[in-house]
XYZ file of C-alpha atoms in Angstrom:
336
model
C 117.764 83.427 102.485
C 113.966 82.237 102.870
C 111.622 80.950 99.278
C 108.471 80.095 98.931
C 107.980 76.327 98.893
C 105.795 76.626 95.245
C 108.159 79.455 94.138
C 109.607 77.474 90.608
C 106.600 76.809 89.715
C 104.895 80.680 90.571
C 106.940 82.861 87.538
C 105.136 81.100 84.012
C 102.792 83.411 82.600
C 100.040 81.939 80.982
C 99.446 80.756 77.861
C 95.130 80.168 77.113
C 93.067 83.546 76.141
C 89.566 83.447 77.919
C 88.882 86.921 78.957
C 85.074 87.672 80.807
C 83.641 91.017 81.431
C 81.006 91.093 83.961
C 78.873 94.471 85.194
C 80.779 96.918 87.119
C 78.196 96.096 89.805
C 78.784 92.524 90.095
C 82.936 93.374 89.811
C 82.399 95.720 92.924
C 80.218 92.521 94.887
C 82.309 90.045 94.007
C 85.592 91.439 94.379
C 84.220 93.098 97.889
C 83.010 89.443 98.895
C 86.696 87.761 97.781
C 89.095 90.726 99.064
C 90.610 89.311 102.710
C 92.104 92.229 105.527
C 95.142 93.896 104.114
C 97.232 94.493 107.398
C 98.534 98.203 107.898
C 102.573 96.550 107.281
C 101.193 96.054 103.505
C 99.337 99.076 103.380
C 102.227 101.237 104.405
C 104.464 99.230 102.053
C 102.184 99.654 99.098
C 101.598 103.657 100.066
C 105.376 103.939 100.352
C 105.817 102.013 96.885
C 103.293 104.096 94.811
C 104.704 107.584 96.546
C 108.052 106.790 95.510
C 106.647 104.940 92.189
C 105.547 108.335 91.058
C 107.406 111.156 89.306
C 106.108 114.054 90.032
C 106.640 113.682 93.831
C 110.574 112.943 93.884
C 111.349 115.898 95.401
C 108.938 115.593 97.971
C 109.317 114.990 101.692
C 106.849 112.611 102.499
C 105.990 110.661 105.573
C 102.790 108.074 105.599
C 102.040 106.387 109.023
C 99.121 103.574 109.322
C 96.790 102.984 112.303
C 93.786 100.019 111.268
C 93.697 101.113 107.820
C 93.855 104.710 108.018
C 96.636 106.636 105.966
C 98.275 109.810 107.256
C 100.475 111.609 105.397
C 102.787 113.963 106.678
C 105.468 116.098 105.476
C 105.996 118.308 102.812
C 106.039 118.789 98.704
C 106.449 121.390 96.182
C 102.973 122.438 95.617
C 99.209 121.866 95.623
C 99.744 119.528 93.057
C 101.314 117.587 94.045
C 99.667 116.855 97.255
C 96.892 115.727 96.071
C 98.479 113.388 93.853
C 99.952 111.991 97.249
C 96.350 111.966 98.764
C 95.235 109.492 95.276
C 98.171 107.408 95.244
C 97.530 106.441 99.064
C 93.549 105.976 98.384
C 94.032 103.639 96.169
C 95.993 101.156 97.366
C 93.506 98.081 98.403
C 93.122 98.361 102.130
C 93.288 102.105 102.860
C 89.715 102.927 104.380
C 90.961 106.809 104.880
C 93.789 108.897 104.061
C 94.024 111.481 106.556
C 96.056 114.455 104.428
C 98.675 117.275 106.124
C 101.658 117.801 103.994
C 102.079 120.898 103.221
C 103.445 123.115 100.657
C 107.275 123.475 100.804
C 108.559 127.207 101.444
C 105.280 128.573 101.268
C 105.589 131.900 101.678
C 102.989 133.219 104.328
C 101.544 136.590 103.257
C 99.035 134.940 100.010
C 100.003 136.191 96.276
C 97.498 137.343 95.984
C 97.686 140.168 99.167
C 96.050 144.044 99.010
C 99.249 145.740 98.568
C 100.264 146.801 95.060
C 97.001 145.153 93.532
C 96.229 147.933 91.038
C 99.599 147.148 89.538
C 99.719 143.642 89.973
C 95.910 143.534 88.448
C 96.892 144.102 84.366
C 99.487 141.460 84.726
C 97.838 138.604 86.358
C 94.607 139.504 83.372
C 97.333 139.092 80.354
C 98.556 135.948 82.832
C 95.708 134.151 83.369
C 94.423 135.549 80.016
C 97.812 133.671 78.285
C 97.129 130.681 80.609
C 93.287 130.326 79.410
C 95.177 129.863 75.991
C 97.094 126.988 76.606
C 95.263 125.161 78.338
C 92.293 125.233 75.524
C 94.900 124.390 73.750
C 96.011 121.506 75.528
C 92.766 120.141 75.929
C 91.796 119.982 71.971
C 94.826 118.555 71.909
C 94.226 116.237 74.179
C 90.169 115.338 72.885
C 91.878 114.435 68.778
C 94.707 112.191 70.776
C 91.766 110.862 72.750
C 90.020 110.020 69.844
C 92.677 108.610 67.901
C 94.705 106.475 70.900
C 93.652 102.871 70.576
C 91.257 101.089 73.489
C 93.809 99.589 76.204
C 93.954 96.622 75.806
C 92.776 94.953 80.052
C 95.068 93.163 82.335
C 94.279 89.879 81.861
C 94.122 90.055 77.719
C 97.446 91.498 78.338
C 99.054 88.440 80.265
C 97.593 86.267 77.366
C 98.695 87.371 74.924
C 102.104 88.222 76.583
C 102.172 84.018 77.137
C 100.755 82.886 73.948
C 104.272 84.636 72.495
C 106.636 83.845 75.378
C 105.553 79.907 75.152
C 105.202 80.451 71.330
C 108.425 80.801 70.895
C 109.871 78.284 73.408
C 108.113 75.497 71.787
C 108.596 77.214 67.886
C 112.385 76.595 69.075
C 112.032 73.134 70.530
C 110.236 71.521 67.288
C 112.910 73.863 65.328
C 115.859 71.631 67.224
C 117.050 75.256 68.666
C 118.251 76.356 72.118
C 115.973 78.610 73.001
C 117.859 82.241 74.714
C 115.879 82.155 78.073
C 117.859 85.029 79.224
C 116.909 86.956 76.195
C 113.228 86.339 76.427
C 112.851 87.211 79.562
C 114.613 90.311 79.653
C 112.632 91.092 76.299
C 109.261 90.777 77.313
C 108.864 89.799 81.265
C 111.579 92.008 82.555
C 108.729 94.850 81.872
C 105.638 93.604 82.832
C 106.704 93.567 86.137
C 107.548 96.528 88.658
C 110.107 95.398 90.254
C 111.105 98.744 92.290
C 107.508 98.305 93.540
C 108.581 94.939 94.671
C 111.771 95.561 96.497
C 109.696 98.138 98.632
C 107.104 96.014 99.594
C 109.947 93.600 100.417
C 111.285 95.890 102.995
C 107.878 97.482 103.928
C 109.296 99.882 107.125
C 113.019 99.418 106.498
C 112.599 100.972 102.747
C 113.155 103.972 104.822
C 116.586 103.294 105.711
C 117.579 103.302 102.707
C 119.492 105.602 100.191
C 117.348 105.761 96.640
C 121.099 105.032 95.329
C 120.438 101.392 97.612
C 117.059 101.279 96.775
C 118.355 101.394 93.061
C 121.027 98.512 93.687
C 118.265 96.597 95.785
C 115.833 96.219 93.107
C 118.618 95.297 90.628
C 119.384 92.416 92.649
C 116.109 91.605 93.022
C 115.223 91.788 89.735
C 118.483 89.694 88.568
C 116.738 86.887 91.590
C 113.299 86.314 90.683
C 114.280 86.694 86.958
C 116.652 83.859 87.433
C 113.030 81.895 88.818
C 111.158 83.207 85.715
C 113.665 81.889 83.182
C 113.695 78.022 84.596
C 109.867 77.744 85.254
C 109.524 79.073 81.709
C 111.624 75.872 80.237
C 110.121 73.530 82.495
C 106.638 74.214 82.687
C 105.831 75.212 78.643
C 103.938 71.990 77.955
C 101.517 72.875 80.993
C 97.303 74.279 80.966
C 97.053 77.805 81.671
C 93.416 79.065 82.417
C 92.384 82.610 82.954
C 89.701 83.398 85.288
C 87.150 85.830 84.245
C 88.485 89.425 85.586
C 86.842 90.480 88.903
C 87.392 94.279 89.229
C 85.126 97.244 88.467
C 85.460 99.981 85.918
C 87.606 102.600 86.400
C 90.220 100.261 88.948
C 93.920 101.465 88.603
C 94.818 98.172 90.865
C 92.851 94.492 90.057
C 94.137 91.026 90.688
C 95.022 88.393 88.233
C 93.405 85.279 88.776
C 94.551 81.767 86.956
C 95.151 77.966 87.525
C 97.876 75.842 86.311
C 96.847 72.323 85.475
C 99.858 70.430 86.163
C 100.104 66.044 84.912
C 99.055 64.054 87.987
C 99.069 66.970 90.349
C 95.925 68.945 91.713
C 96.174 72.559 89.700
C 97.496 75.180 90.953
C 96.137 79.067 91.469
C 98.782 82.119 90.252
C 97.011 84.997 91.101
C 99.098 88.089 89.878
C 98.126 91.799 91.881
C 99.044 94.300 89.225
C 98.394 98.788 88.954
C 97.793 100.380 86.061
C 100.586 103.968 85.969
C 102.349 105.821 83.255
C 103.926 102.627 81.460
C 100.205 100.291 81.463
C 99.516 97.678 84.187
C 102.992 96.095 85.860
C 102.986 93.221 87.849
C 103.853 93.603 91.998
C 102.950 90.857 93.296
C 102.468 87.282 92.567
C 100.576 84.569 95.528
C 100.696 80.616 94.999
C 97.922 78.634 96.351
C 97.466 82.634 98.083
C 101.084 82.840 99.089
C 102.919 86.167 98.064
C 106.228 85.568 96.668
C 107.100 89.578 97.698
C 105.962 88.627 101.075
C 107.757 85.470 101.501
C 111.355 87.555 101.643
C 109.945 90.219 103.730
C 111.042 88.215 107.233
C 114.620 87.014 105.886
C 114.777 91.246 104.157
C 114.678 92.203 107.403
C 116.483 90.146 109.569
C 119.361 90.263 107.307
C 118.918 94.242 107.424
C 118.631 93.871 111.714
C 122.136 92.276 111.289
C 124.023 93.711 108.638
C 122.171 96.995 107.445
C 121.012 97.909 104.104
C 124.129 97.297 102.837
C 124.348 94.500 104.136
C 121.144 92.872 102.611
C 122.859 94.437 99.135
C 125.399 92.422 99.983
C 123.327 89.036 100.451
C 121.754 89.632 97.206
C 125.069 89.511 95.162
C 126.607 86.973 97.077
C 122.743 84.792 96.026
C 123.056 86.042 92.294
C 126.676 84.876 92.293
C 126.391 81.469 93.505
C 123.371 81.247 90.507
C 125.561 82.078 88.477
C 128.131 79.692 89.349
C 126.059 77.278 89.233
C 124.636 78.063 85.868
C 128.016 78.303 84.867
C 128.696 74.502 85.987
C 126.044 72.564 84.628
């Protein structure tokens, strides 16, 4: 299977904390100046990943089409709120210039609930229901406001990455100084895997072929893809634990749900290597969905080989190919 040339060095998480916040207007300006055009295939995959990752849209049947940055959503969803959620998720994807939301409510009755027939009989129940709903809303709003006051301030994504890197690299160095062998598999599983959105990475790598996969197949693909990438992360951590890492100032406007955390890996006797992390903020917090090494996407590097395998052997063939690759890696590790 195809691999990114710099892939072995790409999975190092970083050590040195350098968090610098600029004014929101300057953030937006700099980000706009440094943003490259996004092709329709990438936009499609990102929108599909965002919709599939939303729990409230689990039962929705939504079709996505893209053309010159414009996204059209069609199909059906359970409620108007679900429809609005799909539109918001699509609009927040990088590169989207417009969203045309044509989703309809599934099994919606032709007659409105508030009809003139029987209105007098419905009115008392309606008023009572609205009063109960309003009371419940006020209670929830009060509880939410209290929780907001007590909740800690959210951690910016670059600060989160810096703290995580310092912890992981510190563990590796302490173990080496004490003459202990680090359980890399356990360290990666516990501290690194949770910050990566492997299901979304898999959907992006599959692109339009993600439509061909069932829910079960998507889960199996994500699990095998995760195993493949985690092995590389583990090896990279051990190899580059002593390299100097620097973060660049975060370029993002206040309230952005998708950002790029940029960093620089300084290597002895070699040119510095840029490593950029594309991250999205969701229900589970900030998660990485792509890594770019010297401007080359690690996830997109797999798209061509994934597509070729799917054309030849289908989704099940791709699953088998990933399983075989992971099995070979385990055998080599056992024989080393």
